[in-house]
Each structure stands twice: as structure tokens, then as C-alpha cells.
Amino acid sequence: MRQYIPCTTLYQNSQLQEFLFLDPALQKQAVNAKKMEKLKKKVEWKKEKKQKLMEKRKYPEQMDAKDLAPLRQCLGPGCVNPTRPGSKYCSDNCGMKLAAERIYEILPQRIQQWNNSPCIAEEHGKKMLERILHEQQDAHTRLKYMECQFHELEAIILRGKQQAVCYDEESTKVINDTVQQIFCVSCGKSISMHVALRHMEHCFAKYECKSSFGSLYPTCIEGATRLFCDAYDPKSKRYCKRLQVLCPEHSKDPKVTDDEVCGCPLVHNVFELTGNFCRLPKRLCIHHYCWEKLRRAEVDLERVRALYKLEQLSEQEHKVRTAMRNRAGLLALMLHQTVQHDPLTNDLRSKVHN
């Protein structure tokens, strides 16, 4: 029976037969030399392979004739060149030409369809713009009215200061502190009615100084006077945004002299002005403490609310106008389309049937 011998075994036997007649030391040297040659060939083959991969990464456009075979033709109008790897076009110019031809072909038809069928979103946008413009007019009217109130209040304060001081014994007598007591709304201490308003005002200012209301930019409102404090704090690098008349940190009340009159306008039935003024000394009047500051703060707060309302309305108007502009833009008309199945019906809105 014949026995099968592998080729590798025959090759190894032939190599051994070559070294049989050599000295053992020479045989070992010859085997080592052959191994070194094999290692060198293997290293060179790996270097060539790595170099080819690097060249393909650096220059993807320079490909062999074999690599150009599976590429498709460029989609550019009138172009017969093969596409770039990972693209449908051979160059950016071909892509721009095809996009321009698509726009010239599709856009006129889309514009005609947009004009023929009414857009309910456009109608809603127009109604919202009308409502916003009406509210803006109301806010402007309110702001003008509050500006008139501001000047009227300053005139009333000036007239009150021109009144002569009148000492009334019944008004200036000391109230019994042991009978009438009240608790402070800020600190909770029990205080007498005689000094209640004064104590509450100072207590509120003390707690108000602990909180900060700041902004990186000062207030710049055209035509507005005496609104925000706008005092710059170098530590926090911010501008104070409290009302100027109520800021306890940067505005202090002037000292009251002995001959200064209270000057608060007197009212009848809570709201009806009598035309008279409180003529008691300001230091002794406990019924109208800090009335000037509180009235000014009330008017200034209403002015700030009107300005804030105008700012909100302007932002809403900007959003609505931007949406209306983008609704019939080039990108929207190219990407979206309304299919009109019935050519006789112009209004495509869905109606609820009873």
C-alpha cells in the first residue's frame, strides 16, 4: 500500500538533506540565515501594505482603473463623469446646477398652489397681529396716562409743601402706649400704635437690604424718568434694579425739619379728594408717614408694568411675523405641499358637520 506524504514534509526533508553533509555549526548558521530572510520578507510585505492603505486615505480621488468600475454616473445635468466616493456628484458645481434646475421647475407651481388655496394659519396670524397691535395701543395709552399721573403727583406734593403748618392739640397728643399695641409684620415684635408705621418702614428696609436685585446693564428707556435705582455695585459688577424711591440701600430719606408740613391730600369716603391738605408738622404726623414715597412708588410700579407689557407684546409680534415670513418661504414651499383632490373646492379647511 502506498503512503501519502504531505508536501511540507517533503520540503522540510529536502532542506535537511541539503544540510546533512555540512558541519553541525554550519548547519545551525544556515538555518538561522534562512529564518532571518523569511522575517525580512514578511516585514517588507507588511510595510508595503500599510503604505498602500495610507496613500488611499490621503488621496481618495486618485483611484485605480479597477476601483473606478463600480462607481455610478454623476447626476448633474449633462455630466458623464463618475461620482466621487460617498457622493452622487462628481463635484459641488454639478450638485448646485441640479438644485437650481429643480427650484426653477418646481417653485412656480408651488407658488401658484399656495396662492390658489387659502392658508388657515395665515389667517390666524393676521388676526393675532391685529389683536397684538390693539393691545399695544392700549398699553401706550396706559403708559401716557401714568406719565400724566406722575406729573400730577409731583404738582400735588409741591402744593402740599407750600401749606402753612398748623398745630392741633388733639392730633398731636400722645396715645396711651399700654392700651393700643400691634405686632410688626416683618419682625413680629409688639409695638405701640404711635410708632407702628415708622417701625414697620425701618424694619422692612432692613430686611430688604439683605436681598439683591441686579442686572449687568443699566436701564435705558426713552422718555422715562425716575424708574430704577441703577446704582453700580463694584463687588457684584451689577446695577441695582429696585425702584428708585423704594431702594433702602442706595437712596436715603432726607431729614425732616421742625417747620416742614406733612402736605398729604385729604380724602373723603376713602377715594374722594376734598382739596385740603394735612397741615400738621411732618415729624408729628403719624397718620401719613412716608406718604410721598409710597404714592411715588405706586405710580412708578404702574409705569414699569406698562413698559413690561409693551415688551411682551413686541416679542409676540416678532414671533408671529417671523412665522408668517417663513411659512411661504423657499424652503417651506419646496418641502411641503397641499394636495387638492377636488379642483372646484378652494377652501381646504375641514368643517364639522352637524
PDB file of N, CA, C and O in Angstrom, residues 204-235:
ATOM      1  N   PHE A 204     -38.818  96.905  57.425  1.00  0.00           N
ATOM      2  CA  PHE A 204     -38.885  96.403  56.048  1.00  0.00           C
ATOM      3  C   PHE A 204     -37.617  96.773  55.275  1.00  0.00           C
ATOM      4  O   PHE A 204     -37.078  95.952  54.515  1.00  0.00           O
ATOM      5  N   ALA A 205     -37.135  97.993  55.451  1.00  0.00           N
ATOM      6  CA  ALA A 205     -35.911  98.417  54.758  1.00  0.00           C
ATOM      7  C   ALA A 205     -34.710  97.593  55.194  1.00  0.00           C
ATOM      8  O   ALA A 205     -33.834  97.260  54.379  1.00  0.00           O
ATOM      9  N   LYS A 206     -34.663  97.213  56.472  1.00  0.00           N
ATOM     10  CA  LYS A 206     -33.547  96.421  56.969  1.00  0.00           C
ATOM     11  C   LYS A 206     -33.524  95.039  56.319  1.00  0.00           C
ATOM     12  O   LYS A 206     -32.462  94.543  55.917  1.00  0.00           O
ATOM     13  N   TYR A 207     -34.685  94.403  56.183  1.00  0.00           N
ATOM     14  CA  TYR A 207     -34.733  93.083  55.550  1.00  0.00           C
ATOM     15  C   TYR A 207     -34.582  93.174  54.034  1.00  0.00           C
ATOM     16  O   TYR A 207     -34.077  92.255  53.388  1.00  0.00           O
ATOM     17  N   GLU A 208     -35.016  94.277  53.463  1.00  0.00           N
ATOM     18  CA  GLU A 208     -34.917  94.445  52.015  1.00  0.00           C
ATOM     19  C   GLU A 208     -33.467  94.600  51.565  1.00  0.00           C
ATOM     20  O   GLU A 208     -33.097  94.190  50.455  1.00  0.00           O
ATOM     21  N   CYS A 209     -32.634  95.166  52.407  1.00  0.00           N
ATOM     22  CA  CYS A 209     -31.219  95.347  52.057  1.00  0.00           C
ATOM     23  C   CYS A 209     -30.484  94.016  51.933  1.00  0.00           C
ATOM     24  O   CYS A 209     -29.431  93.941  51.275  1.00  0.00           O
ATOM     25  N   LYS A 210     -31.003  92.962  52.547  1.00  0.00           N
ATOM     26  CA  LYS A 210     -30.317  91.666  52.510  1.00  0.00           C
ATOM     27  C   LYS A 210     -30.474  90.973  51.157  1.00  0.00           C
ATOM     28  O   LYS A 210     -29.674  90.110  50.808  1.00  0.00           O
ATOM     29  N   SER A 211     -31.506  91.317  50.406  1.00  0.00           N
ATOM     30  CA  SER A 211     -31.715  90.729  49.073  1.00  0.00           C
ATOM     31  C   SER A 211     -31.250  91.711  48.007  1.00  0.00           C
ATOM     32  O   SER A 211     -31.318  92.926  48.196  1.00  0.00           O
ATOM     33  N   SER A 212     -30.770  91.158  46.890  1.00  0.00           N
ATOM     34  CA  SER A 212     -30.229  91.987  45.815  1.00  0.00           C
ATOM     35  C   SER A 212     -31.017  91.751  44.535  1.00  0.00           C
ATOM     36  O   SER A 212     -31.400  90.625  44.223  1.00  0.00           O
ATOM     37  N   PHE A 213     -31.235  92.832  43.797  1.00  0.00           N
ATOM     38  CA  PHE A 213     -31.898  92.790  42.501  1.00  0.00           C
ATOM     39  C   PHE A 213     -30.998  93.533  41.524  1.00  0.00           C
ATOM     40  O   PHE A 213     -30.990  94.766  41.519  1.00  0.00           O
ATOM     41  N   GLY A 214     -30.229  92.793  40.748  1.00  0.00           N
ATOM     42  CA  GLY A 214     -29.243  93.437  39.891  1.00  0.00           C
ATOM     43  C   GLY A 214     -29.293  92.948  38.465  1.00  0.00           C
ATOM     44  O   GLY A 214     -29.863  91.901  38.150  1.00  0.00           O
ATOM     45  N   SER A 215     -28.672  93.738  37.581  1.00  0.00           N
ATOM     46  CA  SER A 215     -28.556  93.406  36.169  1.00  0.00           C
ATOM     47  C   SER A 215     -27.199  93.854  35.664  1.00  0.00           C
ATOM     48  O   SER A 215     -26.569  94.746  36.239  1.00  0.00           O
ATOM     49  N   LEU A 216     -26.754  93.232  34.583  1.00  0.00           N
ATOM     50  CA  LEU A 216     -25.444  93.571  34.034  1.00  0.00           C
ATOM     51  C   LEU A 216     -25.438  94.896  33.285  1.00  0.00           C
ATOM     52  O   LEU A 216     -24.375  95.460  33.032  1.00  0.00           O
ATOM     53  N   TYR A 217     -26.622  95.390  32.913  1.00  0.00           N
ATOM     54  CA  TYR A 217     -26.701  96.596  32.093  1.00  0.00           C
ATOM     55  C   TYR A 217     -27.599  97.631  32.770  1.00  0.00           C
ATOM     56  O   TYR A 217     -28.594  97.273  33.412  1.00  0.00           O
ATOM     57  N   PRO A 218     -27.296  98.916  32.612  1.00  0.00           N
ATOM     58  CA  PRO A 218     -28.175  99.955  33.174  1.00  0.00           C
ATOM     59  C   PRO A 218     -29.445 100.092  32.345  1.00  0.00           C
ATOM     60  O   PRO A 218     -29.524  99.650  31.189  1.00  0.00           O
ATOM     61  N   THR A 219     -30.453 100.706  32.940  1.00  0.00           N
ATOM     62  CA  THR A 219     -31.732 100.888  32.262  1.00  0.00           C
ATOM     63  C   THR A 219     -31.637 102.038  31.278  1.00  0.00           C
ATOM     64  O   THR A 219     -31.126 103.112  31.602  1.00  0.00           O
ATOM     65  N   CYS A 220     -32.135 101.793  30.075  1.00  0.00           N
ATOM     66  CA  CYS A 220     -32.138 102.834  29.038  1.00  0.00           C
ATOM     67  C   CYS A 220     -33.516 102.840  28.388  1.00  0.00           C
ATOM     68  O   CYS A 220     -33.773 102.127  27.423  1.00  0.00           O
ATOM     69  N   ILE A 221     -34.434 103.641  28.943  1.00  0.00           N
ATOM     70  CA  ILE A 221     -35.799 103.751  28.439  1.00  0.00           C
ATOM     71  C   ILE A 221     -36.014 105.196  28.010  1.00  0.00           C
ATOM     72  O   ILE A 221     -35.855 106.122  28.812  1.00  0.00           O
ATOM     73  N   GLU A 222     -36.369 105.377  26.751  1.00  0.00           N
ATOM     74  CA  GLU A 222     -36.524 106.724  26.215  1.00  0.00           C
ATOM     75  C   GLU A 222     -37.772 107.390  26.802  1.00  0.00           C
ATOM     76  O   GLU A 222     -38.861 106.819  26.790  1.00  0.00           O
ATOM     77  N   GLY A 223     -37.608 108.576  27.319  1.00  0.00           N
ATOM     78  CA  GLY A 223     -38.730 109.354  27.844  1.00  0.00           C
ATOM     79  C   GLY A 223     -39.148 109.007  29.258  1.00  0.00           C
ATOM     80  O   GLY A 223     -40.077 109.616  29.788  1.00  0.00           O
ATOM     81  N   ALA A 224     -38.496 108.045  29.901  1.00  0.00           N
ATOM     82  CA  ALA A 224     -38.866 107.640  31.266  1.00  0.00           C
ATOM     83  C   ALA A 224     -37.934 108.306  32.269  1.00  0.00           C
ATOM     84  O   ALA A 224     -36.721 108.372  32.068  1.00  0.00           O
ATOM     85  N   THR A 225     -38.511 108.821  33.335  1.00  0.00           N
ATOM     86  CA  THR A 225     -37.730 109.479  34.393  1.00  0.00           C
ATOM     87  C   THR A 225     -38.011 108.798  35.722  1.00  0.00           C
ATOM     88  O   THR A 225     -39.137 108.383  36.005  1.00  0.00           O
ATOM     89  N   ARG A 226     -36.947 108.663  36.526  1.00  0.00           N
ATOM     90  CA  ARG A 226     -37.041 108.144  37.893  1.00  0.00           C
ATOM     91  C   ARG A 226     -37.785 106.808  37.962  1.00  0.00           C
ATOM     92  O   ARG A 226     -38.871 106.695  38.506  1.00  0.00           O
ATOM     93  N   LEU A 227     -37.161 105.793  37.401  1.00  0.00           N
ATOM     94  CA  LEU A 227     -37.768 104.472  37.490  1.00  0.00           C
ATOM     95  C   LEU A 227     -36.935 103.558  38.384  1.00  0.00           C
ATOM     96  O   LEU A 227     -37.336 103.270  39.507  1.00  0.00           O
ATOM     97  N   PHE A 228     -35.784 103.127  37.888  1.00  0.00           N
ATOM     98  CA  PHE A 228     -34.947 102.189  38.630  1.00  0.00           C
ATOM     99  C   PHE A 228     -33.771 102.918  39.276  1.00  0.00           C
ATOM    100  O   PHE A 228     -33.368 103.997  38.840  1.00  0.00           O
ATOM    101  N   CYS A 229     -33.227 102.286  40.309  1.00  0.00           N
ATOM    102  CA  CYS A 229     -32.122 102.895  41.052  1.00  0.00           C
ATOM    103  C   CYS A 229     -30.872 102.998  40.180  1.00  0.00           C
ATOM    104  O   CYS A 229     -30.253 104.048  40.089  1.00  0.00           O
ATOM    105  N   ASP A 230     -30.474 101.880  39.550  1.00  0.00           N
ATOM    106  CA  ASP A 230     -29.320 101.823  38.639  1.00  0.00           C
ATOM    107  C   ASP A 230     -28.010 102.221  39.315  1.00  0.00           C
ATOM    108  O   ASP A 230     -27.094 102.743  38.662  1.00  0.00           O
ATOM    109  N   ALA A 231     -27.900 101.993  40.614  1.00  0.00           N
ATOM    110  CA  ALA A 231     -26.623 102.235  41.305  1.00  0.00           C
ATOM    111  C   ALA A 231     -25.685 101.056  41.047  1.00  0.00           C
ATOM    112  O   ALA A 231     -26.080  99.898  41.178  1.00  0.00           O
ATOM    113  N   TYR A 232     -24.443 101.340  40.678  1.00  0.00           N
ATOM    114  CA  TYR A 232     -23.477 100.295  40.301  1.00  0.00           C
ATOM    115  C   TYR A 232     -22.765  99.772  41.540  1.00  0.00           C
ATOM    116  O   TYR A 232     -22.257 100.541  42.355  1.00  0.00           O
ATOM    117  N   ASP A 233     -22.743  98.436  41.667  1.00  0.00           N
ATOM    118  CA  ASP A 233     -22.046  97.777  42.769  1.00  0.00           C
ATOM    119  C   ASP A 233     -20.744  97.174  42.230  1.00  0.00           C
ATOM    120  O   ASP A 233     -20.784  96.233  41.431  1.00  0.00           O
ATOM    121  N   PRO A 234     -19.580  97.691  42.617  1.00  0.00           N
ATOM    122  CA  PRO A 234     -18.324  97.166  42.054  1.00  0.00           C
ATOM    123  C   PRO A 234     -18.024  95.733  42.485  1.00  0.00           C
ATOM    124  O   PRO A 234     -17.288  95.030  41.798  1.00  0.00           O
ATOM    125  N   LYS A 235     -18.568  95.279  43.601  1.00  0.00           N
ATOM    126  CA  LYS A 235     -18.298  93.909  44.055  1.00  0.00           C
ATOM    127  C   LYS A 235     -19.011  92.879  43.168  1.00  0.00           C
ATOM    128  O   LYS A 235     -18.398  91.931  42.674  1.00  0.00           O
TER     129      LYS A 235
END
